[in-house]
Structures are given as C-alpha cells and as structure tokens.
CSV table of C-alpha atoms in Angstrom, one decimal:
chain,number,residue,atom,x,y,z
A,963,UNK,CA,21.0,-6.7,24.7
A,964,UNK,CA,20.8,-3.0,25.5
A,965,UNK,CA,19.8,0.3,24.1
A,966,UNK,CA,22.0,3.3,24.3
A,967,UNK,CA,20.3,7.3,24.5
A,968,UNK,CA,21.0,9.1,21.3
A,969,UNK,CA,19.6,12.2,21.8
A,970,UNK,CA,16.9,13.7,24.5
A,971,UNK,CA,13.7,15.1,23.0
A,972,UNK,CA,12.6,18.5,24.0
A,973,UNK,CA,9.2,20.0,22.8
A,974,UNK,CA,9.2,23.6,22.5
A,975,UNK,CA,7.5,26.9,20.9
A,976,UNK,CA,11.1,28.3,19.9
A,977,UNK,CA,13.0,25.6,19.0
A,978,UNK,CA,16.2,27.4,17.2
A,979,UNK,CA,15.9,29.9,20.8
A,980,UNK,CA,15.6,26.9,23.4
A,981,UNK,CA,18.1,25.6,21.3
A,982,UNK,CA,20.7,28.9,21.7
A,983,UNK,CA,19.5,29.3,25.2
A,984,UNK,CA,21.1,25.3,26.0
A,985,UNK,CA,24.1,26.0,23.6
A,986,UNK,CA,24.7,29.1,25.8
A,987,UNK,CA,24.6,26.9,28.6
A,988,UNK,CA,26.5,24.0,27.7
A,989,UNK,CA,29.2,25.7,26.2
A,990,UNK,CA,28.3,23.5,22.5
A,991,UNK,CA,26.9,25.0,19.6
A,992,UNK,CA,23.9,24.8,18.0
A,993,UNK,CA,23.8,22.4,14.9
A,994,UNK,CA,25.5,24.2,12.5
A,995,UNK,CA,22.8,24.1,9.5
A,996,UNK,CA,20.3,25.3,11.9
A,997,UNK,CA,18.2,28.7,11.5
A,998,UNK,CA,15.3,30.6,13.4
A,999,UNK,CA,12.3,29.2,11.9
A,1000,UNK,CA,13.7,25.4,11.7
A,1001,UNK,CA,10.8,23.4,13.4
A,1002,UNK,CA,13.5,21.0,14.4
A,1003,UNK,CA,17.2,22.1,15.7
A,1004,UNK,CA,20.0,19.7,16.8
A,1005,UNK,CA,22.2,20.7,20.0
A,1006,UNK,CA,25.8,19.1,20.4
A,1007,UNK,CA,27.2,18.0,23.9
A,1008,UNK,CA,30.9,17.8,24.0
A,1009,UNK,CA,29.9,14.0,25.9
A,1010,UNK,CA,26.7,12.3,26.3
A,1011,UNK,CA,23.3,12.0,24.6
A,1012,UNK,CA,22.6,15.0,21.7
A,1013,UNK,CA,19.9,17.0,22.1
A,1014,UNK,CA,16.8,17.9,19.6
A,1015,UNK,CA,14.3,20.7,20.1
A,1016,UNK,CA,10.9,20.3,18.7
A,1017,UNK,CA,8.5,22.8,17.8
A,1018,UNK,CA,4.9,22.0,18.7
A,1019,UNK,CA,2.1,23.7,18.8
A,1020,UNK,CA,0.8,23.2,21.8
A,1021,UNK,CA,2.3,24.2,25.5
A,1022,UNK,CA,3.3,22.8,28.3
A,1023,UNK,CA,0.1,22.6,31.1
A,1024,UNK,CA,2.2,20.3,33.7
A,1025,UNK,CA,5.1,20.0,35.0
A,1026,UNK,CA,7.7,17.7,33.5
A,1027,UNK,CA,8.7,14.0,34.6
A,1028,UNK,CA,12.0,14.6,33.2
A,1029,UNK,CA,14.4,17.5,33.9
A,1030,UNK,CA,18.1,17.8,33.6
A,1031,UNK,CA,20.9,18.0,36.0
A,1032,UNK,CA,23.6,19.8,35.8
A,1033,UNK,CA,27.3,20.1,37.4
A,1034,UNK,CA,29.1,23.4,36.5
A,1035,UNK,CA,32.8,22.8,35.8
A,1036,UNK,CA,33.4,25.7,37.8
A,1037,UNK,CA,31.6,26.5,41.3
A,1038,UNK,CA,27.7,26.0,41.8
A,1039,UNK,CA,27.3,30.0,42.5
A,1040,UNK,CA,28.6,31.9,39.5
A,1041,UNK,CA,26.9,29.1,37.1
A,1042,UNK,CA,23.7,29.9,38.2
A,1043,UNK,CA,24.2,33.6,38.4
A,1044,UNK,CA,25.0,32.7,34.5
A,1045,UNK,CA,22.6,30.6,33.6
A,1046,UNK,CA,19.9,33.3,35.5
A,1047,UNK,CA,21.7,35.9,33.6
A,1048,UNK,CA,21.2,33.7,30.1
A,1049,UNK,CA,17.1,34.0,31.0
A,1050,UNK,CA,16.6,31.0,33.4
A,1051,UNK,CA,14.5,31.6,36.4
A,1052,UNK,CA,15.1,30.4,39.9
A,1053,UNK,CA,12.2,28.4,41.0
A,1054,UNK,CA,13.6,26.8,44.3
A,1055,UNK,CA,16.5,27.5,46.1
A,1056,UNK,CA,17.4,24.2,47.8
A,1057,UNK,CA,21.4,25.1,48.5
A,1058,UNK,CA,22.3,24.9,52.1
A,1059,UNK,CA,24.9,27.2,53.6
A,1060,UNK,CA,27.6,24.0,54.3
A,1061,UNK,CA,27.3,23.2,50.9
A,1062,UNK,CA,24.8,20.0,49.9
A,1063,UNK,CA,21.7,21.2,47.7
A,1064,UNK,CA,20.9,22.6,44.8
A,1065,UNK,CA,19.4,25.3,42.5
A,1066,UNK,CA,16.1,24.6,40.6
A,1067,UNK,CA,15.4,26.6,37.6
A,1068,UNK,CA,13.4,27.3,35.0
A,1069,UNK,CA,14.7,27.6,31.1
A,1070,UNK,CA,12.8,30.2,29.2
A,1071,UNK,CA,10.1,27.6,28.4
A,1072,UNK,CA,9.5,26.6,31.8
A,1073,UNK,CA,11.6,23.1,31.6
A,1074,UNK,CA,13.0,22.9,35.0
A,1075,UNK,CA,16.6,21.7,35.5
A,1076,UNK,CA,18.6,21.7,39.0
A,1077,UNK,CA,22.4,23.0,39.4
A,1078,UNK,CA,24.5,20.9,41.3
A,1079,UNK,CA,27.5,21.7,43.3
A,1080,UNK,CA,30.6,21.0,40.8
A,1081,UNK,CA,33.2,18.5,41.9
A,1082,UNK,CA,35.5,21.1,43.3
A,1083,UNK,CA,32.4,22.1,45.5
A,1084,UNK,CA,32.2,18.5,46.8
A,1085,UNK,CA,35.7,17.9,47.4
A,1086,UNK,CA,36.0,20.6,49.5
C-alpha cells in the first residue's frame, strides 16, 4: 500500500499573487477559474504534484522545513537572473565556479527554494 502526493500546500497572504509568481516560474498557468481575492488558488505543473496556495492570516515567523528544488530546462544562470527578475530574492549563493552548487532564493513571501544546475549544466 502506498500514498501518492496530489498537490503541495503552500500558506500565504496573497494567494492568487504567490500563485502568478509560481505560474511565472514554472511556465503553467494559474487555475483557470481563479481571481485576486480567491482565498484558495490552484497552480498546474506540466508533471508532478499540483500545487494550492492558501491564504491565512497569520505569517510566516520561521523558516520552512520544506522548500522546493528546482532544475531550469535551460542553464542554471539565466533562470535565476529570471526568477530574481520575477521578484525572488537571492538569499545564498552556494554556486561554485566549476559548476556543483546552487542558488537559494526567496519567493515574494519568503518561501525559500534552491536552483539547480539543469541537466545540460551537469553533463557538461
């Protein structure tokens, strides 16, 4: 017996923004029924779990157990020259000049997610 992940959970202030802001950066739209003031807004993946942003009213006072990796289909600098450009904020730099590392950042809400090198990257 086993359990297969539907969606992932995020908790948010701006649900329908965080929402646009992983759309943006996952190339998948928003659920298409969705508006600004929905408390709850789904997000498509072309593969893998769905996501689901929630509105709460509290914020986030600690950091996060869970964050998100990601591997651009193209190389690991332009995607997060993007994704900073898109409102993300570079909290570590952890890429090392022969290639192995990554980038940490920081989605508009704080939610911290790394950028890996793509597989291009780490064939070469």
């Amino acid at each position: 017996m086993s359990s297969v992940v539907r969606n992932v959970a995020i908790d948010c202030a701006d649900a329908y923004g965080l929402a646009c802001f992983w759309s943006e950066t996952t190339g998948t739209p928003p659920g298409p029924g969705d508006r600004p003031d929905d408390p709850e807004v789904q997000g498509t993946q072309a593969v893998g779990p769905a996501s689901r942003f929630h509105h709460v009213p509290e914020s986030r006072t600690v950091k996060n157990r869970l964050h998100l990796c990601l591997r651009p289909e193209t190389t690991r600098e332009p995607e997060v020259e993007r994704l900073l450009g898109l409102g993300a904020i570079l909290v570590t730099d952890r890429r090392e000049s022969d290639g192995p590392g990554g980038a940490v950042l920081a989605e508009p809400e704080g939610t911290g997610s790394c950028v890996l090198r793509s597989a291009s990257g780490r064939a070469a």
